[in-house]
PDB file of C-alpha atoms in Angstrom:
ATOM      1  CA  MET A   1      16.862  -8.404  11.776  1.00  0.00           C
ATOM      2  CA  PRO A   2      13.378  -6.664  13.157  1.00  0.00           C
ATOM      3  CA  ARG A   3      10.062  -7.851  12.183  1.00  0.00           C
ATOM      4  CA  VAL A   4       8.108  -5.440   9.818  1.00  0.00           C
ATOM      5  CA  ARG A   5       4.385  -5.008  11.030  1.00  0.00           C
ATOM      6  CA  ALA A   6       1.976  -4.537   7.810  1.00  0.00           C
ATOM      7  CA  LEU A   7      -1.499  -3.501   8.462  1.00  0.00           C
ATOM      8  CA  LEU A   8      -4.049  -3.831   5.417  1.00  0.00           C
ATOM      9  CA  VAL A   9      -6.519  -1.056   4.779  1.00  0.00           C
ATOM     10  CA  GLY A  10      -9.153  -1.178   2.072  1.00  0.00           C
ATOM     11  CA  LEU A  11      -7.826  -4.128   0.347  1.00  0.00           C
ATOM     12  CA  GLU A  12     -10.939  -6.249  -0.554  1.00  0.00           C
ATOM     13  CA  GLY A  13     -11.547  -9.597  -2.392  1.00  0.00           C
ATOM     14  CA  MET A  14      -8.958 -11.032  -4.281  1.00  0.00           C
ATOM     15  CA  THR A  15      -6.370  -8.096  -4.253  1.00  0.00           C
ATOM     16  CA  GLY A  16      -6.498  -8.227  -0.553  1.00  0.00           C
ATOM     17  CA  ASP A  17      -6.026 -11.942  -0.550  1.00  0.00           C
ATOM     18  CA  ILE A  18      -3.182 -11.967  -2.742  1.00  0.00           C
ATOM     19  CA  VAL A  19      -1.232  -8.845  -0.988  1.00  0.00           C
ATOM     20  CA  GLY A  20      -1.817 -10.654   2.381  1.00  0.00           C
ATOM     21  CA  ARG A  21      -0.502 -13.851   1.405  1.00  0.00           C
ATOM     22  CA  LEU A  22       2.624 -12.312  -0.282  1.00  0.00           C
ATOM     23  CA  LEU A  23       3.176 -10.434   2.924  1.00  0.00           C
ATOM     24  CA  GLN A  24       2.832 -13.387   5.096  1.00  0.00           C
ATOM     25  CA  ALA A  25       5.130 -15.623   3.359  1.00  0.00           C
ATOM     26  CA  GLU A  26       7.778 -13.018   3.840  1.00  0.00           C
ATOM     27  CA  PRO A  27       9.733 -14.360   6.855  1.00  0.00           C
ATOM     28  CA  ASP A  28      10.443 -10.840   8.226  1.00  0.00           C
ATOM     29  CA  CYS A  29       6.941  -9.837   8.130  1.00  0.00           C
ATOM     30  CA  GLU A  30       3.877  -9.882  10.259  1.00  0.00           C
ATOM     31  CA  VAL A  31       0.702  -9.102   8.949  1.00  0.00           C
ATOM     32  CA  VAL A  32      -1.802  -7.608  11.457  1.00  0.00           C
ATOM     33  CA  ASP A  33      -4.788  -9.780  11.658  1.00  0.00           C
ATOM     34  CA  GLY A  34      -7.688  -8.648   9.689  1.00  0.00           C
ATOM     35  CA  LEU A  35      -8.764  -6.206   6.919  1.00  0.00           C
ATOM     36  CA  PHE A  36      -9.447  -2.795   8.044  1.00  0.00           C
ATOM     37  CA  LYS A  37     -11.695  -0.465   6.313  1.00  0.00           C
ATOM     38  CA  ARG A  38     -10.515   3.241   5.517  1.00  0.00           C
ATOM     39  CA  GLU A  39     -12.578   4.707   8.412  1.00  0.00           C
ATOM     40  CA  GLU A  40     -10.856   2.220  10.844  1.00  0.00           C
ATOM     41  CA  VAL A  41      -7.380   3.218   9.937  1.00  0.00           C
ATOM     42  CA  LEU A  42      -6.547   5.741  12.725  1.00  0.00           C
ATOM     43  CA  GLU A  43      -7.775   3.458  15.462  1.00  0.00           C
ATOM     44  CA  ALA A  44      -6.055   0.450  13.965  1.00  0.00           C
ATOM     45  CA  VAL A  45      -2.710   1.997  13.457  1.00  0.00           C
ATOM     46  CA  ARG A  46      -2.869   3.484  17.398  1.00  0.00           C
ATOM     47  CA  GLU A  47      -3.976  -0.375  18.328  1.00  0.00           C
ATOM     48  CA  HIS A  48      -1.620  -2.375  16.412  1.00  0.00           C
ATOM     49  CA  ARG A  49       1.459   0.068  15.869  1.00  0.00           C
ATOM     50  CA  PRO A  50       2.391  -1.156  12.323  1.00  0.00           C
ATOM     51  CA  ASN A  51       5.622  -0.033  10.466  1.00  0.00           C
ATOM     52  CA  ILE A  52       3.788   0.267   7.211  1.00  0.00           C
ATOM     53  CA  VAL A  53       0.336   0.495   5.936  1.00  0.00           C
ATOM     54  CA  VAL A  54      -0.596  -0.973   2.577  1.00  0.00           C
ATOM     55  CA  VAL A  55      -3.759   0.964   1.215  1.00  0.00           C
ATOM     56  CA  GLY A  56      -6.036  -0.260  -1.266  1.00  0.00           C
ATOM     57  CA  LEU A  57      -7.374   2.677  -3.548  1.00  0.00           C
ATOM     58  CA  LYS A  58     -10.729   2.703  -4.933  1.00  0.00           C
ATOM     59  CA  PRO A  59     -10.976   3.201  -8.815  1.00  0.00           C
ATOM     60  CA  ALA A  60     -12.773   6.440  -8.185  1.00  0.00           C
ATOM     61  CA  ASP A  61      -9.563   7.474  -6.303  1.00  0.00           C
ATOM     62  CA  VAL A  62      -7.424   7.167  -9.217  1.00  0.00           C
ATOM     63  CA  GLY A  63      -9.768   7.778 -12.074  1.00  0.00           C
ATOM     64  CA  PRO A  64     -10.757   5.961 -15.147  1.00  0.00           C
ATOM     65  CA  GLY A  65      -7.605   5.173 -17.655  1.00  0.00           C
ATOM     66  CA  TRP A  66      -4.874   5.358 -14.930  1.00  0.00           C
ATOM     67  CA  ASP A  67      -4.091   1.772 -15.313  1.00  0.00           C
ATOM     68  CA  ASP A  68      -3.696   2.289 -19.228  1.00  0.00           C
ATOM     69  CA  LEU A  69      -1.171   5.388 -18.166  1.00  0.00           C
ATOM     70  CA  PHE A  70       1.011   3.097 -15.844  1.00  0.00           C
ATOM     71  CA  VAL A  71       1.050   0.114 -18.461  1.00  0.00           C
ATOM     72  CA  ALA A  72       2.001   2.338 -21.407  1.00  0.00           C
ATOM     73  CA  TYR A  73       4.304   4.501 -19.478  1.00  0.00           C
ATOM     74  CA  PRO A  74       5.764   2.389 -16.471  1.00  0.00           C
ATOM     75  CA  HIS A  75       8.763   4.523 -15.848  1.00  0.00           C
ATOM     76  CA  LEU A  76       6.218   7.702 -15.908  1.00  0.00           C
ATOM     77  CA  GLN A  77       6.194   9.524 -12.385  1.00  0.00           C
ATOM     78  CA  VAL A  78       2.784  10.316 -11.072  1.00  0.00           C
ATOM     79  CA  LEU A  79       2.036  12.695  -8.322  1.00  0.00           C
ATOM     80  CA  ALA A  80      -1.422  12.618  -6.878  1.00  0.00           C
ATOM     81  CA  VAL A  81      -2.916  15.573  -5.071  1.00  0.00           C
ATOM     82  CA  THR A  82      -5.846  15.782  -2.824  1.00  0.00           C
ATOM     83  CA  PRO A  83      -8.533  18.071  -3.813  1.00  0.00           C
ATOM     84  CA  ASP A  84      -7.677  20.744  -0.812  1.00  0.00           C
ATOM     85  CA  GLY A  85      -3.792  20.233  -2.137  1.00  0.00           C
ATOM     86  CA  ARG A  86      -2.429  19.292   1.269  1.00  0.00           C
ATOM     87  CA  ARG A  87      -1.624  15.856   0.767  1.00  0.00           C
ATOM     88  CA  ALA A  88       0.056  14.170  -2.383  1.00  0.00           C
ATOM     89  CA  CYS A  89       1.497  10.625  -3.306  1.00  0.00           C
ATOM     90  CA  LEU A  90       4.427  10.054  -5.619  1.00  0.00           C
ATOM     91  CA  PHE A  91       3.885   7.055  -7.904  1.00  0.00           C
ATOM     92  CA  ARG A  92       7.501   6.636  -8.682  1.00  0.00           C
ATOM     93  CA  GLU A  93       8.816   3.174  -9.346  1.00  0.00           C
ATOM     94  CA  PRO A  94       6.820   0.369 -11.072  1.00  0.00           C
ATOM     95  CA  LEU A  95       6.723  -3.267  -9.162  1.00  0.00           C
ATOM     96  CA  GLU A  96       9.164  -4.638 -11.603  1.00  0.00           C
ATOM     97  CA  ASP A  97      10.726  -6.348  -8.826  1.00  0.00           C
ATOM     98  CA  GLY A  98       7.255  -7.165  -7.274  1.00  0.00           C
ATOM     99  CA  LEU A  99       5.454  -5.991  -4.097  1.00  0.00           C
ATOM    100  CA  LEU A 100       8.024  -7.487  -1.379  1.00  0.00           C
ATOM    101  CA  THR A 101      10.925  -5.365  -2.746  1.00  0.00           C
ATOM    102  CA  ALA A 102       8.879  -2.151  -3.088  1.00  0.00           C
ATOM    103  CA  LEU A 103       7.804  -2.522   0.606  1.00  0.00           C
ATOM    104  CA  GLN A 104      11.451  -3.463   1.353  1.00  0.00           C
ATOM    105  CA  ARG A 105      12.624  -0.231  -0.251  1.00  0.00           C
ATOM    106  CA  ALA A 106      10.225   1.948   1.465  1.00  0.00           C
ATOM    107  CA  LEU A 107      11.563   0.665   4.969  1.00  0.00           C
ATOM    108  CA  GLU A 108      14.865   1.337   4.045  1.00  0.00           C
TER     109      GLU A 108
END
């Protein structure tokens, strides 16, 4: 089975450590060395050629109260749209089975 190369962007502190360790513990996953800043993402992707990029959102990206919404309604699908309306992200599945399972589903 081919290895998955993961690039971590904007994941700081304990969250970055946890996500990095979870991915490194997966036998079929290789985590690119280092935590990259958002402004470095394009260069890092060109250089390291990851299969997946794991981005840590800033609190301002999701706004106050979002965690409460996801906890209260874990199966609710949430679509986040950029201010210019050109990009969107669908939060569709809770991580009931864990981060690694969600990443594996995304790669299928």
